Each structure stands twice: as structure tokens, then as C-alpha cells.
Short mmCIF file of C-alpha atoms and ligand atoms in Angstrom, two decimals:
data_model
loop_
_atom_site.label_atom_id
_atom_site.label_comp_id
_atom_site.label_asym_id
_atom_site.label_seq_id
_atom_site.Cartn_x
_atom_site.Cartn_y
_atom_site.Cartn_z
CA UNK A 212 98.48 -23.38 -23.80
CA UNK A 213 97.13 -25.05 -26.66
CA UNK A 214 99.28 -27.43 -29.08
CA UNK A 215 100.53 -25.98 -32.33
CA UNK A 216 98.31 -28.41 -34.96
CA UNK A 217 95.54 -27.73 -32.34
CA UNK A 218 95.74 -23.71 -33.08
CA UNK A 219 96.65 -25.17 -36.90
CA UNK A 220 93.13 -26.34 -37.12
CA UNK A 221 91.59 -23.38 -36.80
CA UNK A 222 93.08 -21.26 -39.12
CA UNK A 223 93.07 -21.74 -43.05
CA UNK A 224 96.19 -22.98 -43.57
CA UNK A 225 98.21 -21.79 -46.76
CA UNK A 226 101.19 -23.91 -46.45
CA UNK A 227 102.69 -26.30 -43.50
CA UNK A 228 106.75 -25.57 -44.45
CA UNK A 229 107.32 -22.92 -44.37
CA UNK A 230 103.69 -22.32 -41.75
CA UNK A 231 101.27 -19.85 -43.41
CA UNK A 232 97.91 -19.28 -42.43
CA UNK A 233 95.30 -17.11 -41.73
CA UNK A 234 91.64 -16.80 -39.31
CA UNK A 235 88.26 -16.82 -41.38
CA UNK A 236 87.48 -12.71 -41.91
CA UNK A 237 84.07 -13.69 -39.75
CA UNK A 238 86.36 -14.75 -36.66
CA UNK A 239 88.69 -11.88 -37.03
CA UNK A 240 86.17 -9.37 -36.08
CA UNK A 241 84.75 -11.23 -32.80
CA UNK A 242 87.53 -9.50 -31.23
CA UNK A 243 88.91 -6.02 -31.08
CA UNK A 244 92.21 -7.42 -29.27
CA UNK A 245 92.69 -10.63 -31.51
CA UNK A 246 93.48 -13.89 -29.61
CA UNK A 247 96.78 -15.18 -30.50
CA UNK A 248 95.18 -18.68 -31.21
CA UNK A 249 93.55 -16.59 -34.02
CA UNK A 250 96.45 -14.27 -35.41
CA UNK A 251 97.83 -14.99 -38.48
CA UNK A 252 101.19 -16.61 -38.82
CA UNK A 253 103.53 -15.33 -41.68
CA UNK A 254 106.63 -17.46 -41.87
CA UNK A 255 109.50 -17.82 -44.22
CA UNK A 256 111.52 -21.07 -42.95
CA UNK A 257 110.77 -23.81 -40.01
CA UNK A 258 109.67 -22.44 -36.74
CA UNK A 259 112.85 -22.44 -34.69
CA UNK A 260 112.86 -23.95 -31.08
CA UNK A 261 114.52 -21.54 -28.99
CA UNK A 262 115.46 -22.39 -24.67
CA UNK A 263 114.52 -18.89 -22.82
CA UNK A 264 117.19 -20.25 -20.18
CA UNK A 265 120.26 -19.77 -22.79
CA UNK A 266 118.82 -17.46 -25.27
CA UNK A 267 120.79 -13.57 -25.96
CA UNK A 268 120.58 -10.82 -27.66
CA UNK A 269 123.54 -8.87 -28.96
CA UNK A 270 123.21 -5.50 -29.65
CA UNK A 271 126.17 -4.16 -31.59
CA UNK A 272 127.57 -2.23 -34.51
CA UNK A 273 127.88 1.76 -34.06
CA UNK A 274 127.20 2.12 -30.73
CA UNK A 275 129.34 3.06 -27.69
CA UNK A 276 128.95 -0.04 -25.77
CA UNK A 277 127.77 -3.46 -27.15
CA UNK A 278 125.16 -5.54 -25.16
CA UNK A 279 124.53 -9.37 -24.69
CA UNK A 280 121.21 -9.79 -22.79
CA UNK A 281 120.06 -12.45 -20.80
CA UNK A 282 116.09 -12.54 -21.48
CA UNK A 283 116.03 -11.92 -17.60
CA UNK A 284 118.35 -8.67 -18.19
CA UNK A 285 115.98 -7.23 -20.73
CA UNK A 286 113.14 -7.80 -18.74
CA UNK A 287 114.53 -6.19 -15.66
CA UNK A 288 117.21 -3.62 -17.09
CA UNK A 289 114.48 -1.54 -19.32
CA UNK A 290 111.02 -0.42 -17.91
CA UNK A 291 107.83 -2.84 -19.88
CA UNK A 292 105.99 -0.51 -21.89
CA UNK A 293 102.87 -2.28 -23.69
CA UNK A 294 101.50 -0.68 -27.11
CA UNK A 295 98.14 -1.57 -28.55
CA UNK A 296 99.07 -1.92 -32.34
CA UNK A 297 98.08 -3.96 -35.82
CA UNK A 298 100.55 -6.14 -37.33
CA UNK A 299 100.03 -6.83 -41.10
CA UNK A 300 101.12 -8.78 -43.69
CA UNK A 301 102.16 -6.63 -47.19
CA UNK A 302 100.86 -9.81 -49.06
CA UNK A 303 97.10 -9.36 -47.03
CA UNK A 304 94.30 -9.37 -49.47
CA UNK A 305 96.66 -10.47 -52.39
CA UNK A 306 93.85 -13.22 -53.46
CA UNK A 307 92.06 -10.34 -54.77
CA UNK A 308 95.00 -9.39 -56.80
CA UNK A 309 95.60 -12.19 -58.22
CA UNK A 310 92.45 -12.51 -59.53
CA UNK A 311 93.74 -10.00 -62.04
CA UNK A 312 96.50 -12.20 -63.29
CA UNK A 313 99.10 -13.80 -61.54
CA UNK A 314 101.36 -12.96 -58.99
CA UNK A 315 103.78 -14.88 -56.66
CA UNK A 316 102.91 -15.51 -52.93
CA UNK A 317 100.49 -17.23 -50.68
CA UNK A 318 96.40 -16.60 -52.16
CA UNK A 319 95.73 -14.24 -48.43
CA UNK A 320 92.49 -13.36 -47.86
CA UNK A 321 91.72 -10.33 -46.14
CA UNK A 322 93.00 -12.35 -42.58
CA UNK A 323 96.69 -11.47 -42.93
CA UNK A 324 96.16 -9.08 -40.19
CA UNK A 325 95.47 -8.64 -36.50
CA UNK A 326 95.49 -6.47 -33.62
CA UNK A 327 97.09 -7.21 -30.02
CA UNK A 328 98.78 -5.43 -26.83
CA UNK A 329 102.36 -6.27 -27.17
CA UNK A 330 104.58 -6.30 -23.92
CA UNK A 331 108.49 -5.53 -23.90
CA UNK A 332 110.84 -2.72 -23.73
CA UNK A 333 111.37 0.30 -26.09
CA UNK A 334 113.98 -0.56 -28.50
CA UNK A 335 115.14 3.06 -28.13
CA UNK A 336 115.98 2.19 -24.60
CA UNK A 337 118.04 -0.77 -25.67
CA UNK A 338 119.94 1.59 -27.84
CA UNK A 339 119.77 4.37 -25.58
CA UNK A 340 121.78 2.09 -23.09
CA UNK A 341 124.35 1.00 -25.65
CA UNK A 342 124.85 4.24 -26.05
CA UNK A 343 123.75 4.81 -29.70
CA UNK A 344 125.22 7.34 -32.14
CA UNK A 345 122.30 10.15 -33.15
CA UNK A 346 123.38 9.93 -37.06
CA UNK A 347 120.00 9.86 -38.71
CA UNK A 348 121.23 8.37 -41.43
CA UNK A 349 121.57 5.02 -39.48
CA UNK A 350 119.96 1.84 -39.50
CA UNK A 351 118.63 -0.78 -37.53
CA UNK A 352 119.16 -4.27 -38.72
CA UNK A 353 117.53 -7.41 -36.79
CA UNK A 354 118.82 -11.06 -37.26
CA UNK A 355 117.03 -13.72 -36.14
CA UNK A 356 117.01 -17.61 -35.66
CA UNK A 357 115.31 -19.12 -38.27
CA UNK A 358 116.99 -19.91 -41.44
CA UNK A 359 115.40 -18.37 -44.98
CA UNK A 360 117.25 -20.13 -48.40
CA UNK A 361 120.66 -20.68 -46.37
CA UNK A 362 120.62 -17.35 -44.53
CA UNK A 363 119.30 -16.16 -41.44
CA UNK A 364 116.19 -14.02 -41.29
CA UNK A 365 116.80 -10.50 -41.31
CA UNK A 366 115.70 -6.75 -41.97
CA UNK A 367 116.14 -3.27 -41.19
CA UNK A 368 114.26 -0.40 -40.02
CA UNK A 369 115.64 3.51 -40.07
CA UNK A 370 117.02 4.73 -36.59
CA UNK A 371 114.15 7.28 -36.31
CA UNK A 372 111.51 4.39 -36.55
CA UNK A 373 113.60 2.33 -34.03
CA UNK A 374 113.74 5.42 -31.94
CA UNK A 375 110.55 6.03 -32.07
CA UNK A 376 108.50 5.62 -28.86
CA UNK A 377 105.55 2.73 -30.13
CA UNK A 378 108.89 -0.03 -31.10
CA UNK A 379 108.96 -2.29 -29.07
CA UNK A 380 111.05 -5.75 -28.46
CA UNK A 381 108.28 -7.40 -27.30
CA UNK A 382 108.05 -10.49 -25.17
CA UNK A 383 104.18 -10.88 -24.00
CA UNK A 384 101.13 -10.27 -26.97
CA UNK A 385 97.80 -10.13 -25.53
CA UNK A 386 99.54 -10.77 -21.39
CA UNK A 387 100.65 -13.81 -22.43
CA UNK A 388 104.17 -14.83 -23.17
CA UNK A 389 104.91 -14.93 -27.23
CA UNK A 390 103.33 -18.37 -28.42
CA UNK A 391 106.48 -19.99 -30.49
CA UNK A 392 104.59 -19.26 -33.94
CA UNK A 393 104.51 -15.58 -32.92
CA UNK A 394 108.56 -15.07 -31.75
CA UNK A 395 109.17 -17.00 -28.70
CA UNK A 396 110.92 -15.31 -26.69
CA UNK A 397 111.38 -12.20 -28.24
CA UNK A 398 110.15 -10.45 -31.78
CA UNK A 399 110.55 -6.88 -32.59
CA UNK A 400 106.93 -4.64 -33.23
CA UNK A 401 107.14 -1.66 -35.45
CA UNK A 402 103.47 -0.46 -35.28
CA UNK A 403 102.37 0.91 -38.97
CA UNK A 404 105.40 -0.64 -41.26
CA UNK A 405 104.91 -3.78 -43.17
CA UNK A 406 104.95 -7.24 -41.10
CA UNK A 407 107.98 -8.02 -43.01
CA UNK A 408 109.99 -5.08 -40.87
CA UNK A 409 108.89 -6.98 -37.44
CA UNK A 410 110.88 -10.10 -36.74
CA UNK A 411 110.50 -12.79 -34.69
CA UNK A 412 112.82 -14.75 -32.67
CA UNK A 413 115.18 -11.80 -32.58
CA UNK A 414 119.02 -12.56 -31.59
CA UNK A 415 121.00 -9.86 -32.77
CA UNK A 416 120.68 -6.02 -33.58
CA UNK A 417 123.20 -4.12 -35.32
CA UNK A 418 123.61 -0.30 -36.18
CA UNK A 419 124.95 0.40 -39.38
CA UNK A 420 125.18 2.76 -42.27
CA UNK A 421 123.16 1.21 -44.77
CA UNK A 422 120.34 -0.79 -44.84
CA UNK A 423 120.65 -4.67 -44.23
CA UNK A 424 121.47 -6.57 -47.45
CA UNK A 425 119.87 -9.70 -46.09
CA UNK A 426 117.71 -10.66 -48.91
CA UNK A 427 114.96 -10.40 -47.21
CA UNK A 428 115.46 -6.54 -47.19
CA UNK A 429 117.51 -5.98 -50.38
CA UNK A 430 115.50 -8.11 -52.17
CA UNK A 431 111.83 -9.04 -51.08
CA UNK A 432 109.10 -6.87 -50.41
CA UNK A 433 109.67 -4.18 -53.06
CA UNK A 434 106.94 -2.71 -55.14
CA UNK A 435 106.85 -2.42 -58.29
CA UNK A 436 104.46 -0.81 -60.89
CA UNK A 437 102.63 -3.30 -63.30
CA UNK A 438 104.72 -3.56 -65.95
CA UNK A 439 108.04 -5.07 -64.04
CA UNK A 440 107.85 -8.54 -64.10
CA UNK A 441 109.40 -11.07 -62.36
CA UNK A 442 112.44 -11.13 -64.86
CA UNK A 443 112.90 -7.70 -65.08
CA UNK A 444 112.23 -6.42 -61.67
CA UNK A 445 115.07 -4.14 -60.26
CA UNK A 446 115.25 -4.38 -56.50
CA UNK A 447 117.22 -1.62 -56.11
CA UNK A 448 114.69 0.14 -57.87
CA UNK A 449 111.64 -1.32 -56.15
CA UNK A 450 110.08 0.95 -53.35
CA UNK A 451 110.93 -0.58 -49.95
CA UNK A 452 107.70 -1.36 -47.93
CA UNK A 453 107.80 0.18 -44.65
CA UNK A 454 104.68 2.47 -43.54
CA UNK A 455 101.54 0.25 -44.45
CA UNK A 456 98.86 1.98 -46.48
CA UNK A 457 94.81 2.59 -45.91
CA UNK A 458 92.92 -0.52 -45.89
CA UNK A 459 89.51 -2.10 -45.13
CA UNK A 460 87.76 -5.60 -45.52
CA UNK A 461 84.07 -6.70 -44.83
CA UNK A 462 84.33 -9.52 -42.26
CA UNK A 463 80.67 -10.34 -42.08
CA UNK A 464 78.66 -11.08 -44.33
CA UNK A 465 81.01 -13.91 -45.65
CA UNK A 466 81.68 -13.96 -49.47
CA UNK A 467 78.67 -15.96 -50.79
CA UNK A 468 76.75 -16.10 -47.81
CA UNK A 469 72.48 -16.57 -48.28
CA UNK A 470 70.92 -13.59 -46.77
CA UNK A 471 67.36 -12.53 -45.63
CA UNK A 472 65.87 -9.35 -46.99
CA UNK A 473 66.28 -6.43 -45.30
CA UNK A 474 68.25 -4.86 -42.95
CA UNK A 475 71.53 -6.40 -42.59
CA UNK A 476 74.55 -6.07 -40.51
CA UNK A 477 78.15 -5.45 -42.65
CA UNK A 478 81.43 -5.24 -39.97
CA UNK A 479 84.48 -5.33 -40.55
CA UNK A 480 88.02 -3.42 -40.17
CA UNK A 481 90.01 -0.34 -41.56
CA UNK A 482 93.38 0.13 -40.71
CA UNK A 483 95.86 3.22 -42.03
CA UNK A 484 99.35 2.69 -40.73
CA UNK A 485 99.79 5.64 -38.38
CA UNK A 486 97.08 7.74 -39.66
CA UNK A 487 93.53 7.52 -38.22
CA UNK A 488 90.59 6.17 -39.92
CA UNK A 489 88.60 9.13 -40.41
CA UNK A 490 85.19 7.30 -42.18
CA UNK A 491 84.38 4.34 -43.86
CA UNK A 492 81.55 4.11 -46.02
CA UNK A 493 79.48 0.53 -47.40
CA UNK A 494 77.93 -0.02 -50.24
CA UNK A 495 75.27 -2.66 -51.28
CA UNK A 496 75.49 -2.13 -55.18
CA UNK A 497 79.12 -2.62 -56.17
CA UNK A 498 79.79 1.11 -54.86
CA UNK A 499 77.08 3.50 -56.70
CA UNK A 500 75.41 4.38 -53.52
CA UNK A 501 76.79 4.02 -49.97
CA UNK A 502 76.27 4.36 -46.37
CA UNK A 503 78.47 5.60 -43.92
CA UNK A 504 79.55 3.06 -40.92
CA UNK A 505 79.76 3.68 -37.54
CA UNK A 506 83.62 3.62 -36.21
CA UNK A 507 84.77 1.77 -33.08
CA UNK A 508 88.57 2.30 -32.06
CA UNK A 509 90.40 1.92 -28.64
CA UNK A 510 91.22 4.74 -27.33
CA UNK A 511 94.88 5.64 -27.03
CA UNK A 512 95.97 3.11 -30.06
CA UNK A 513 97.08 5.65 -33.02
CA UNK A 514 98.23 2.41 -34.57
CA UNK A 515 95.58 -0.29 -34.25
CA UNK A 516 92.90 -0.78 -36.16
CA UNK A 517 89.03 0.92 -36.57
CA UNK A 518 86.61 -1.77 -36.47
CA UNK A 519 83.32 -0.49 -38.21
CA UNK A 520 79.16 -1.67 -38.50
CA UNK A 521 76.95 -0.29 -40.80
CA UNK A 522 73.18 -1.51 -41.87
CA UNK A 523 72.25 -1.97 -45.19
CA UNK A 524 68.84 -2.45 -46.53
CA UNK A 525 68.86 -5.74 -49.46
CA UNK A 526 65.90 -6.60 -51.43
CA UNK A 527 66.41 -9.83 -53.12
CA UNK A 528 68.38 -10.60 -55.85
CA UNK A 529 71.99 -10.92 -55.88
CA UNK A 530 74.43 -7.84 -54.48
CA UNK A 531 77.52 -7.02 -54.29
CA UNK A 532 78.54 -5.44 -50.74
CA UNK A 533 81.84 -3.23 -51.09
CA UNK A 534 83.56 -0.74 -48.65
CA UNK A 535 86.15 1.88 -49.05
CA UNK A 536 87.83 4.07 -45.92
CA UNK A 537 88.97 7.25 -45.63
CA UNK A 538 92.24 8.38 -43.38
CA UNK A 539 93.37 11.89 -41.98
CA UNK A 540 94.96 12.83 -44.49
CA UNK A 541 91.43 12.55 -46.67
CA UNK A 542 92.62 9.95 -49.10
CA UNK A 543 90.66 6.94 -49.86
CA UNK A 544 91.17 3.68 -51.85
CA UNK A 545 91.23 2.51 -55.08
CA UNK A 546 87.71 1.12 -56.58
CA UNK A 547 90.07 -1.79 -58.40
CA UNK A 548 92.90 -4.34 -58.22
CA UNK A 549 93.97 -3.33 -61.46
CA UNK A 550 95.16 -0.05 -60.43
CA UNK A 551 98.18 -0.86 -58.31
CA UNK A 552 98.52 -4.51 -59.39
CA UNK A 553 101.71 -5.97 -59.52
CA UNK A 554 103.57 -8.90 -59.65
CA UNK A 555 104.30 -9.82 -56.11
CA UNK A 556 100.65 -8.89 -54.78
CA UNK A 557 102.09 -6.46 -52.36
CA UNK A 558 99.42 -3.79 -51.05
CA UNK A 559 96.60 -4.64 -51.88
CA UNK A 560 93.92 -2.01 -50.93
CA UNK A 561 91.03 -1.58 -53.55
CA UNK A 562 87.69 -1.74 -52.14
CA UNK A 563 87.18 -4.84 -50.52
CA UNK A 564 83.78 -6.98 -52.36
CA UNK A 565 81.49 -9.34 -51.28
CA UNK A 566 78.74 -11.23 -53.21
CA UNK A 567 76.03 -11.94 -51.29
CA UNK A 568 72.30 -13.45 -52.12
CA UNK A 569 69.27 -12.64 -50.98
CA UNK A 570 66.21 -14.07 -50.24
N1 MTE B 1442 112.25 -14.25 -37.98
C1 MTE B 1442 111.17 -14.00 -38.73
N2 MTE B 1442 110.46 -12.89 -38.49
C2 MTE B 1442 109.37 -12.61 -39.25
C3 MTE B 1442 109.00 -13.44 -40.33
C4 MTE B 1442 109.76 -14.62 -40.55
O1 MTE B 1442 109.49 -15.42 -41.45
N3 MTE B 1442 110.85 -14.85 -39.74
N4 MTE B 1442 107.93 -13.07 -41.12
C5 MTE B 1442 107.58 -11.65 -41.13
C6 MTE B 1442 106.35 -11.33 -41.81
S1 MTE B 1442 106.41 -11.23 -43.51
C7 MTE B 1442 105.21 -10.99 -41.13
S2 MTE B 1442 103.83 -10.48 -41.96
C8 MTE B 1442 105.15 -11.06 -39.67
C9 MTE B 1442 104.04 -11.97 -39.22
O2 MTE B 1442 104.00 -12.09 -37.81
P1 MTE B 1442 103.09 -13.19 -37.17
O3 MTE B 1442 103.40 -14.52 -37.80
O4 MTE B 1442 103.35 -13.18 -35.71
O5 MTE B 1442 101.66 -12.79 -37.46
O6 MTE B 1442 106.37 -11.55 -39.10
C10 MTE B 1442 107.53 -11.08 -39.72
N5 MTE B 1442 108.68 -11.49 -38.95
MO1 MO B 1443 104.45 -10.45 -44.28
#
């Protein structure tokens, strides 16, 4: 295994403390499965150090019989499942929204994303064997190690997503175990919701009646229409992000890059939460005209992403190169930032633009 500043060095590194950073787009579509060297880390406090040989999980609250695994215990007392899915961060592409005007947040690029086979046990097993109540109106709330502004980590998820066959407490991403930037030893995967709803270095889950009032989930990752600002956002009245929405970015060619005339690869990726990518189209004039791409998806993986080519023909001159998907449920995105900025550069999914020149 590689060193931590070694896998630092090849990703474009937002901050060190709290550790943010993201792959090039180019390097993020070289792989359908994306190398965990290469997946973007998202964190909130200081990477915690946690020994596999003394680390527990408690699983409490309303269930019939409260648990304390051994990471030995989970591994052996629930069957390993593995689950092809896309993790993504709300905040990916928010450099494009705040190129509108300014919002809080790391500047992502379109890299705030990736795609791996994640290893563990169903967390409806878990709960299954504690016995779980069937209320629907319960929820799932994680706690984890690391420390966020004097509190622990944690979120919650709705019973029926935690129930749900594709969540996972996941130990191995890719066959390998969880590198410590990813959840060593053990993070929770909910395929299709937000990052945010996926924590790492899990050590306790708890059924309740309400949601988790960790500020993490009572507070952050709300969306808001454009006019709430900062001081007069409502979180009780923000929309909590959960299922992710349709997306797509062009990977290659890189913003800027000096192209030859003629026929010329676009790739990239399209992703829409539990609904399938239906069609992606690419334009090479800013979206007046466009092509449609061919789609590439593993099969079996409702929640991973479509990877997507197309060829586009560029006489010289300078072009803008956009793309826009289309899911089952035949919507598509918005042409513009402007149309669901807002202040926290949550979800951003307008069509994804690339200048280009050509010679
Ligand atoms: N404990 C913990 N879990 C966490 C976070 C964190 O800061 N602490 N960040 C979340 C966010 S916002 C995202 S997008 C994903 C990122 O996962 P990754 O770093 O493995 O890509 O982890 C989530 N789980
Ligand atoms: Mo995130």
C-alpha cells in the first residue's frame, strides 16, 4: 500500500486539514471501477487512526437486542455481499457554481465522484439480528470517530434506505481493505444518496424516532433556493439531501486543451442516483446542435455510473464542448448554473462545458 502524501500527490488537493481533494476529470475516466489511490477524499475533521484489533461497533437504540461487534464478528456473523455503486460528493461540480457568485465550500471540479465494488455486510442484516422494530417511521443514525467542530461525525438515513438490500457496512472497496482516507475499518455505503449520508470510520448505530440532530444532519447539506442566504437560511426548512440527482461531466478533452481538426473523441460520465442513464447527448457549439454518445455501464450496477464516448467533428476556431444526460424517468438537466444556484453549491448539475481550441 502506498503512503498517504504519496496518494496526496496525485490528486488536486483542496485543503490538507481537514483532507479534501479530488483526481484530474482525464484520470477519472481511465477506469470504470476507480482505483482507490484515485477516489476522491471528502473529509470534515483529521483522519482518525483507528486499531482493527480493539475497534466495535454498537448497534443500539429501538431494537430488541443491542450489539457490540468485534470487526472479526461482523465479518463472520453476516454473509459479505459486494455492490458495485458511485459515491458522490453533493458539493461535486460546485466550481461551476460558483462562478455565478459565491458560495461556501471547497471550488470541486467535476472529480468529487467515483465508482468502486464495496465489500461488507447488509446493514439490514445487522439490524435484522438486533432484532429491529418495522416502524417505518424510524431512523438510522451513524456516529463515527472523527471529531467535526467539537462533535463527533454523524448522520442519518430512513429505515427503508438502511433496509434496503444495496447498504452496505462495508469493509473492502475495490478487494482491498478500506485505505484509512476512505473509512478504515469500516464506513457505511448508501448507493444513490448524497456522500454526506455514507460515513466513514463507523462506531455506533442507533435506531431512533427522528432524524439525528448531529449538525451534520440538522444542519449541513440542506438546499436552499437562491434567494436564502447564508444569514437567513432556515435548516429546518432546507430540503435534506439524500437521493443524488442526474449528472454528467466531459472528462476528456480537458478544459482548455489545443485540439487538431476533426474528429475528436469527448468521454466522460453520467450518473442518476438509482435511475438509469437512458442517453446522453454532446455538443460542440455550446448546445445548439448535438450528438448522441454511445453508453457503457456494468451490468448488474443500477447504482454506478454510465461512462459515455461520442465523436465530434471541430473545424478550427474556438468551441465550446457541452453535454447533458437523460434518466428513466426522461428528465434531463439544466442548460445553466443559474437555475438552481444557491448558496452552499449543493447539486450542481447544469450541462457540464468545456472550451476547447482548435487547430
Ligand atoms: N466520518 C466521516 N464520514 C464521512 C465524511 C466525514 O467527514 N467523516 N464525509 C462524508 C462526505 S461529505 C462524503 S462526500 C463522503 C466521501 O467519501 P470518500 O472520502 O471515501 O470519497 O464521505 C462521507 N462520510
Ligand atoms: Mo460530501
Amino acid at each position: 500500500m502506498s503512503s498517504l502524501s504519496e496518494r496526496k500527490a496525485r490528486l488536486i488537493v483542496h485543503g490538507d486539514q481537514p483532507y479534501n481533494a479530488e483526481p484530474p476529470l482525464g484520470r477519472l475516466r481511465d477506469a470504470y471501477r476507480t482505483p482507490a489511490r484515485d477516489f476522491y477524499v471528502r473529509s470534515h475533521g483529521d483522519l482518525p487512526k483507528i486499531d482493527p484489533d480493539t475497534w466495535r461497533l454498537i448497534v443500539d437504540g429501538a431494537v430488541g437486542t443491542a450489539l457490540d461487534l468485534t470487526l472479526h464478528g461482523l465479518r463472520t456473523r453476516f454473509p459479505a455481499v459486494t455492490v458495485t455503486a458511485t459515491m458522490q460528493c453533493a458539493g461535486n461540480r460546485r466550481a461551476d457554481m460558483r462562478a455565478v457568485a459565491p458560495v461556501s465550500g471547497d471550488p470541486w471540479d467535476g472529480g468529487a465522484i467515483g465508482t468502486a465494488d464495496w465489500t461488507g455486510v447488509r446493514l439490514g442484516d445487522v439490524l435484522r439480528g438486533a432484532g429491529i422494530g418495522t416502524d417505518a417511521g424510524l431512523h438510522v443514525a451513524f456516529e463515527s470517530h472523527d471529531t467535526v467542530e467539537g462533535h463527533p461525525y454523524g448522520v442519518s438515513i430512513p429505515l427503508a434506505k438502511a433496509m434496503a438490500p444495496e447498504t452496505l457496512l462495508a469493509y473492502a472497496m475495490n478487494g482491498e481493505a478500506l485505505l484509512p482516507e476512505h473509512g478504515f475499518p469500516v464506513r457505511v455505503v448508501v448507493p444513490g444518496f448524497a456522500g454526506v449520508r455514507s460515513p466513514k470510520w463507523l462506531r455506533r448505530i442507533t435506531v431512533q424516532a427522528h432524524p439525528s440532530d448531529n449538525p451534520i444532519q440538522a444542519g449541513d447539506y440542506k438546499l436552499y433556493p437562491a434567494d436564502v442566504t447564508a444569514e437567513t437560511a432556515d435548516p429546518t426548512r432546507g430540503h435534506t439531501i439524500e437521493a443524488m440527482p442526474l449528472n454528467a461531466a466531459i472528462c476528456e478533452p480537458a478544459r482548455g486543451a489545443a485540439l487538431r481538426a476533426g474528429p475528436n473523441a469527448v468521454r466522460g460520465y453520467a450518473v442518476a442516483g438509482d435511475r438509469a442513464v437512458i442517453r446522453v447527448d454532446v455538443s460542440g457549439d455550446g448546445g445548439r446542435r448535438w450528438a448522441q454518445a454511445a453508453l457503457e455501464h456494468a451490468p448488474e450496477a443500477p447504482f454506478a455510473w454510465t461512462f459515455w464516448t461520442a465523436e465530434l467533428d471541430l473545424p478550427p476556431g474556438e468551441h465550446e464542448i457541452a453535454v447533458r444526460a437523460w434518466d428513466s424517468a426522461g428528465q434531463t438537466q439544466p442548460a445553466r448554473p443559474d437555475d438552481t444556484w444557491n448558496h452552499k453549491g449543493y447539486l450542481c448539475t447544469c450541462w457540464h462545458r468545456v472550451r476547447v481550441t482548435v487547430a
